[in-house]
PDB file of C-alpha atoms in Angstrom:
ATOM      1  CA  MET A   1     -72.754-115.039  15.647  1.00 78.00           C
ATOM      2  CA  ILE A   2     -75.698-114.076  17.840  1.00 84.00           C
ATOM      3  CA  THR A   3     -79.351-114.601  16.924  1.00 86.00           C
ATOM      4  CA  ASP A   4     -82.426-112.962  18.441  1.00 86.00           C
ATOM      5  CA  GLN A   5     -83.205-116.237  20.296  1.00 86.00           C
ATOM      6  CA  ASP A   6     -79.855-115.804  22.223  1.00 88.00           C
ATOM      7  CA  LEU A   7     -80.956-112.581  23.628  1.00 91.00           C
ATOM      8  CA  PRO A   8     -83.283-111.857  26.599  1.00 91.00           C
ATOM      9  CA  ASN A   9     -86.046-109.302  26.185  1.00 91.00           C
ATOM     10  CA  PRO A  10     -85.853-106.462  25.335  1.00 94.00           C
ATOM     11  CA  TRP A  11     -82.597-107.010  23.492  1.00 93.00           C
ATOM     12  CA  ARG A  12     -82.498-107.668  19.753  1.00 93.00           C
ATOM     13  CA  VAL A  13     -79.891-108.210  17.028  1.00 91.00           C
ATOM     14  CA  VAL A  14     -79.145-105.291  14.732  1.00 90.00           C
ATOM     15  CA  ALA A  15     -76.219-106.846  12.791  1.00 85.00           C
ATOM     16  CA  SER A  16     -74.580-110.286  13.219  1.00 81.00           C
ATOM     17  CA  PRO A  17     -71.928-110.229  12.291  1.00 79.00           C
ATOM     18  CA  ILE A  18     -71.162-106.584  11.666  1.00 80.00           C
ATOM     19  CA  ASP A  19     -69.385-105.484   8.488  1.00 77.00           C
ATOM     20  CA  GLN A  20     -65.909-107.031   8.269  1.00 75.00           C
ATOM     21  CA  ALA A  21     -64.141-103.771   7.723  1.00 78.00           C
ATOM     22  CA  GLN A  22     -65.648-102.397  10.907  1.00 79.00           C
ATOM     23  CA  ALA A  23     -64.813-105.582  12.749  1.00 78.00           C
ATOM     24  CA  THR A  24     -61.165-105.301  11.617  1.00 78.00           C
ATOM     25  CA  ALA A  25     -60.965-101.635  12.741  1.00 79.00           C
ATOM     26  CA  LEU A  26     -62.385-102.484  16.157  1.00 79.00           C
ATOM     27  CA  ASP A  27     -59.843-105.365  16.573  1.00 79.00           C
ATOM     28  CA  ALA A  28     -57.059-102.907  15.544  1.00 79.00           C
ATOM     29  CA  VAL A  29     -58.076-100.297  18.119  1.00 77.00           C
ATOM     30  CA  ALA A  30     -58.218-102.910  20.760  1.00 74.00           C
ATOM     31  CA  GLU A  31     -54.905-104.500  19.592  1.00 75.00           C
ATOM     32  CA  LEU A  32     -56.594-107.909  19.164  1.00 73.00           C
ATOM     33  CA  GLN A  33     -55.322-110.414  16.668  1.00 68.00           C
ATOM     34  CA  THR A  34     -57.646-112.671  14.652  1.00 61.00           C
ATOM     35  CA  GLY A  35     -56.429-115.671  12.835  1.00 55.00           C
ATOM     36  CA  ILE A  36     -58.225-118.510  11.088  1.00 48.00           C
ATOM     37  CA  GLU A  37     -57.642-120.752  14.154  1.00 51.00           C
ATOM     38  CA  ASP A  38     -59.440-118.104  16.330  1.00 54.00           C
ATOM     39  CA  PRO A  39     -62.648-117.315  14.427  1.00 62.00           C
ATOM     40  CA  VAL A  40     -64.496-114.375  15.919  1.00 75.00           C
ATOM     41  CA  SER A  41     -67.510-112.239  15.125  1.00 82.00           C
ATOM     42  CA  TRP A  42     -68.485-108.764  16.220  1.00 87.00           C
ATOM     43  CA  ASP A  43     -72.281-108.414  16.718  1.00 89.00           C
ATOM     44  CA  LEU A  44     -74.386-105.346  17.236  1.00 89.00           C
ATOM     45  CA  ILE A  45     -77.262-105.630  19.530  1.00 91.00           C
ATOM     46  CA  GLU A  46     -79.792-103.040  20.814  1.00 92.00           C
ATOM     47  CA  ASN A  47     -82.029-102.721  23.870  1.00 92.00           C
ATOM     48  CA  ALA A  48     -85.472-102.122  22.217  1.00 93.00           C
ATOM     49  CA  ASP A  49     -86.610-100.134  25.336  1.00 92.00           C
ATOM     50  CA  THR A  50     -83.748 -97.778  25.832  1.00 90.00           C
ATOM     51  CA  GLY A  51     -82.114 -97.631  22.253  1.00 90.00           C
ATOM     52  CA  ARG A  52     -78.765 -98.498  23.770  1.00 91.00           C
ATOM     53  CA  ARG A  53     -76.467-100.368  21.259  1.00 91.00           C
ATOM     54  CA  VAL A  54     -73.648-102.665  22.217  1.00 90.00           C
ATOM     55  CA  MET A  55     -71.165-104.434  20.178  1.00 88.00           C
ATOM     56  CA  LEU A  56     -70.034-107.830  21.412  1.00 89.00           C
ATOM     57  CA  ARG A  57     -67.031-109.644  20.189  1.00 87.00           C
ATOM     58  CA  MET A  58     -67.691-113.395  20.291  1.00 84.00           C
ATOM     59  CA  GLY A  59     -64.718-115.728  20.225  1.00 81.00           C
ATOM     60  CA  PHE A  60     -63.426-118.865  21.893  1.00 77.00           C
ATOM     61  CA  ASP A  61     -61.379-119.986  24.925  1.00 74.00           C
ATOM     62  CA  ASP A  62     -60.874-123.266  26.818  1.00 72.00           C
ATOM     63  CA  SER A  63     -64.545-123.250  28.002  1.00 70.00           C
ATOM     64  CA  GLY A  64     -66.041-122.593  24.592  1.00 74.00           C
ATOM     65  CA  ILE A  65     -67.689-119.496  23.192  1.00 79.00           C
ATOM     66  CA  VAL A  66     -67.222-116.326  25.198  1.00 84.00           C
ATOM     67  CA  ILE A  67     -67.519-112.650  24.910  1.00 84.00           C
ATOM     68  CA  THR A  68     -63.894-111.507  24.188  1.00 83.00           C
ATOM     69  CA  GLY A  69     -64.723-107.860  23.569  1.00 83.00           C
ATOM     70  CA  LEU A  70     -67.275-105.091  24.343  1.00 85.00           C
ATOM     71  CA  TYR A  71     -67.744-101.769  22.653  1.00 86.00           C
ATOM     72  CA  VAL A  72     -70.500 -99.290  23.557  1.00 87.00           C
ATOM     73  CA  PRO A  73     -70.896 -96.761  20.842  1.00 85.00           C
ATOM     74  CA  GLY A  74     -72.283 -93.267  21.614  1.00 78.00           C
ATOM     75  CA  PRO A  75     -74.235 -91.140  21.984  1.00 80.00           C
ATOM     76  CA  GLY A  76     -74.170 -90.604  25.703  1.00 83.00           C
ATOM     77  CA  ALA A  77     -72.079 -91.782  28.533  1.00 85.00           C
ATOM     78  CA  VAL A  78     -72.501 -95.292  29.886  1.00 86.00           C
ATOM     79  CA  GLY A  79     -73.035 -95.621  33.684  1.00 87.00           C
ATOM     80  CA  ILE A  80     -71.663 -98.451  35.817  1.00 90.00           C
ATOM     81  CA  GLY A  81     -75.284 -99.427  36.587  1.00 88.00           C
ATOM     82  CA  GLU A  82     -76.011 -99.777  32.889  1.00 87.00           C
ATOM     83  CA  LEU A  83     -72.896-101.866  32.332  1.00 88.00           C
ATOM     84  CA  ARG A  84     -73.949-104.095  35.269  1.00 90.00           C
ATOM     85  CA  ASN A  85     -77.309-104.696  33.621  1.00 88.00           C
ATOM     86  CA  LEU A  86     -75.942-105.944  30.325  1.00 91.00           C
ATOM     87  CA  PRO A  87     -76.967-109.585  30.084  1.00 91.00           C
ATOM     88  CA  LEU A  88     -73.619-110.819  29.115  1.00 91.00           C
ATOM     89  CA  ALA A  89     -73.674-114.153  30.950  1.00 90.00           C
ATOM     90  CA  ALA A  90     -77.133-114.925  29.625  1.00 91.00           C
ATOM     91  CA  ILE A  91     -75.984-114.151  26.073  1.00 90.00           C
ATOM     92  CA  GLU A  92     -72.828-116.402  26.432  1.00 89.00           C
ATOM     93  CA  SER A  93     -74.881-119.173  27.935  1.00 86.00           C
ATOM     94  CA  ALA A  94     -77.578-119.066  25.116  1.00 86.00           C
ATOM     95  CA  VAL A  95     -75.054-118.994  22.381  1.00 86.00           C
ATOM     96  CA  ARG A  96     -73.067-121.944  23.864  1.00 83.00           C
ATOM     97  CA  SER A  97     -76.352-123.876  24.333  1.00 82.00           C
ATOM     98  CA  ARG A  98     -77.439-123.146  20.772  1.00 82.00           C
ATOM     99  CA  LYS A  99     -74.050-124.198  19.334  1.00 79.00           C
ATOM    100  CA  ALA A 100     -73.889-127.437  21.435  1.00 76.00           C
ATOM    101  CA  GLN A 101     -77.403-128.367  20.191  1.00 76.00           C
ATOM    102  CA  ASN A 102     -76.436-127.666  16.573  1.00 76.00           C
ATOM    103  CA  LYS A 103     -73.259-129.711  16.985  1.00 76.00           C
ATOM    104  CA  ALA A 104     -75.195-132.676  18.685  1.00 74.00           C
ATOM    105  CA  THR A 105     -77.912-132.533  16.007  1.00 76.00           C
ATOM    106  CA  ILE A 106     -75.487-132.668  13.119  1.00 76.00           C
ATOM    107  CA  GLY A 107     -73.649-135.504  14.769  1.00 75.00           C
ATOM    108  CA  ALA A 108     -76.789-137.386  15.501  1.00 78.00           C
ATOM    109  CA  ALA A 109     -78.083-136.868  11.869  1.00 80.00           C
ATOM    110  CA  ILE A 110     -74.896-138.279  10.423  1.00 79.00           C
ATOM    111  CA  MET A 111     -74.880-141.311  12.647  1.00 76.00           C
ATOM    112  CA  ALA A 112     -78.678-141.979  12.308  1.00 77.00           C
ATOM    113  CA  GLY A 113     -78.604-142.154   8.620  1.00 72.00           C
ATOM    114  CA  PRO A 114     -81.332-141.231   6.045  1.00 74.00           C
ATOM    115  CA  ASP A 115     -84.155-143.195   7.574  1.00 74.00           C
ATOM    116  CA  ALA A 116     -83.955-141.616  11.148  1.00 71.00           C
ATOM    117  CA  HIS A 117     -87.618-140.824  11.510  1.00 72.00           C
ATOM    118  CA  GLU A 118     -88.966-144.017   9.889  1.00 79.00           C
ATOM    119  CA  GLY A 119     -90.543-146.844  11.757  1.00 81.00           C
ATOM    120  CA  PRO A 120     -90.450-147.483  15.521  1.00 83.00           C
ATOM    121  CA  LEU A 121     -87.291-146.902  17.426  1.00 84.00           C
ATOM    122  CA  GLY A 122     -87.192-150.439  19.034  1.00 85.00           C
ATOM    123  CA  ASN A 123     -84.586-151.067  21.593  1.00 87.00           C
ATOM    124  CA  PRO A 124     -80.791-150.441  21.672  1.00 89.00           C
ATOM    125  CA  SER A 125     -78.650-153.519  21.053  1.00 86.00           C
ATOM    126  CA  GLY A 126     -76.353-152.307  23.761  1.00 83.00           C
ATOM    127  CA  PRO A 127     -74.985-149.158  25.495  1.00 81.00           C
ATOM    128  CA  ASP A 128     -72.772-148.400  22.554  1.00 81.00           C
ATOM    129  CA  ASP A 129     -75.568-148.727  19.790  1.00 87.00           C
ATOM    130  CA  SER A 130     -74.772-145.309  18.387  1.00 84.00           C
ATOM    131  CA  ARG A 131     -77.218-145.537  15.444  1.00 86.00           C
ATOM    132  CA  PHE A 132     -80.071-146.224  17.845  1.00 90.00           C
ATOM    133  CA  TYR A 133     -79.112-143.323  20.114  1.00 89.00           C
ATOM    134  CA  ALA A 134     -78.651-141.090  17.193  1.00 88.00           C
ATOM    135  CA  ARG A 135     -82.097-141.852  15.894  1.00 88.00           C
ATOM    136  CA  LEU A 136     -83.522-141.307  19.419  1.00 90.00           C
ATOM    137  CA  ALA A 137     -81.724-137.897  19.762  1.00 87.00           C
ATOM    138  CA  LEU A 138     -83.263-136.642  16.489  1.00 87.00           C
ATOM    139  CA  ARG A 139     -86.723-137.723  17.426  1.00 90.00           C
ATOM    140  CA  TYR A 140     -86.331-136.296  20.974  1.00 90.00           C
ATOM    141  CA  LEU A 141     -85.174-132.918  19.549  1.00 86.00           C
ATOM    142  CA  ARG A 142     -88.129-132.868  17.072  1.00 86.00           C
ATOM    143  CA  VAL A 143     -90.559-133.586  19.961  1.00 90.00           C
ATOM    144  CA  ALA A 144     -88.825-131.072  22.356  1.00 86.00           C
ATOM    145  CA  ALA A 145     -89.247-128.280  19.812  1.00 82.00           C
ATOM    146  CA  THR A 146     -93.001-128.242  20.446  1.00 89.00           C
ATOM    147  CA  SER A 147     -93.442-130.110  23.862  1.00 88.00           C
ATOM    148  CA  HIS A 148     -92.903-129.073  27.516  1.00 88.00           C
ATOM    149  CA  ARG A 149     -92.724-132.784  28.272  1.00 91.00           C
ATOM    150  CA  PRO A 150     -90.677-134.381  25.411  1.00 91.00           C
ATOM    151  CA  ALA A 151     -89.731-137.558  27.260  1.00 92.00           C
ATOM    152  CA  THR A 152     -93.430-138.246  28.059  1.00 94.00           C
ATOM    153  CA  ASP A 153     -94.622-137.419  24.603  1.00 94.00           C
ATOM    154  CA  LEU A 154     -91.893-139.490  22.950  1.00 93.00           C
ATOM    155  CA  ALA A 155     -92.552-142.380  25.288  1.00 94.00           C
ATOM    156  CA  LYS A 156     -96.208-142.373  24.231  1.00 94.00           C
ATOM    157  CA  ALA A 157     -95.351-142.282  20.563  1.00 91.00           C
ATOM    158  CA  GLU A 158     -92.853-145.156  21.014  1.00 92.00           C
ATOM    159  CA  GLY A 159     -94.882-147.281  23.329  1.00 92.00           C
ATOM    160  CA  VAL A 160     -92.347-147.199  26.274  1.00 94.00           C
ATOM    161  CA  THR A 161     -92.352-145.603  29.613  1.00 94.00           C
ATOM    162  CA  PRO A 162     -91.145-142.025  30.170  1.00 93.00           C
ATOM    163  CA  ARG A 163     -88.388-143.494  32.551  1.00 94.00           C
ATOM    164  CA  THR A 164     -87.144-145.586  29.586  1.00 94.00           C
ATOM    165  CA  VAL A 165     -86.877-142.504  27.325  1.00 93.00           C
ATOM    166  CA  GLN A 166     -85.150-140.580  30.114  1.00 93.00           C
ATOM    167  CA  ARG A 167     -82.496-143.352  30.448  1.00 93.00           C
ATOM    168  CA  TRP A 168     -82.033-143.412  26.689  1.00 93.00           C
ATOM    169  CA  THR A 169     -81.688-139.664  26.418  1.00 92.00           C
ATOM    170  CA  ALA A 170     -79.187-139.701  29.276  1.00 91.00           C
ATOM    171  CA  ARG A 171     -77.049-142.208  27.365  1.00 91.00           C
ATOM    172  CA  ALA A 172     -77.444-140.097  24.200  1.00 89.00           C
ATOM    173  CA  ARG A 173     -76.198-137.141  26.196  1.00 87.00           C
ATOM    174  CA  GLU A 174     -73.163-139.162  27.295  1.00 88.00           C
ATOM    175  CA  LEU A 175     -72.448-140.035  23.712  1.00 86.00           C
ATOM    176  CA  GLY A 176     -72.668-136.302  22.647  1.00 83.00           C
ATOM    177  CA  LEU A 177     -75.754-136.829  20.578  1.00 85.00           C
ATOM    178  CA  LEU A 178     -77.826-134.530  22.729  1.00 84.00           C
ATOM    179  CA  PRO A 179     -76.913-131.155  24.264  1.00 78.00           C
ATOM    180  CA  PRO A 180     -76.887-131.085  28.061  1.00 76.00           C
ATOM    181  CA  GLY A 181     -80.319-130.996  29.648  1.00 74.00           C
ATOM    182  CA  ARG A 182     -81.598-128.137  31.733  1.00 67.00           C
ATOM    183  CA  PRO A 183     -80.680-128.705  35.440  1.00 62.00           C
ATOM    184  CA  GLY A 184     -83.580-129.375  37.789  1.00 55.00           C
ATOM    185  CA  ARG A 185     -86.064-130.316  35.124  1.00 53.00           C
ATOM    186  CA  ALA A 186     -87.384-133.700  34.374  1.00 53.00           C
ATOM    187  CA  SER A 187     -88.951-134.186  31.104  1.00 47.00           C
TER     188      SER A 187
END
């Protein structure tokens, strides 16, 4: 399913997912099979500037979440230039990123336990101290939601250096407790 946060401006979600009967009809027209092991959703998005609506079929392949179908309902013809300007790669990337963050957050919350935000973090007991790194991940994500420099801000709150937090977050990413960082950005 696509959210408005997954879409670049001026695109917006109209329906995510669309009605199941419509989705089944679209799959039938395209001769696509959907099973429980292959969950998909058809999502209707719209360009707020032009009014153009596009239906995207989101599914999975070996690389994760991908767009597996595209339908452009009328009225009017769709030119090749308009098709080239559809932000398909950006949408796939944003949905993958959101799903990875959600998966990491859930995993971190389970490992951290109910007192994840209580007291100081302290230091890890070793490179495999999953509870410490899970608590760190949750605190980092909370700070990152409102800060442009989450490592620096978290370091101040915990009384350590930003480099220490960067090292810890790198290890948390290796453990799958944080989603991948943005390339080329230090926090």
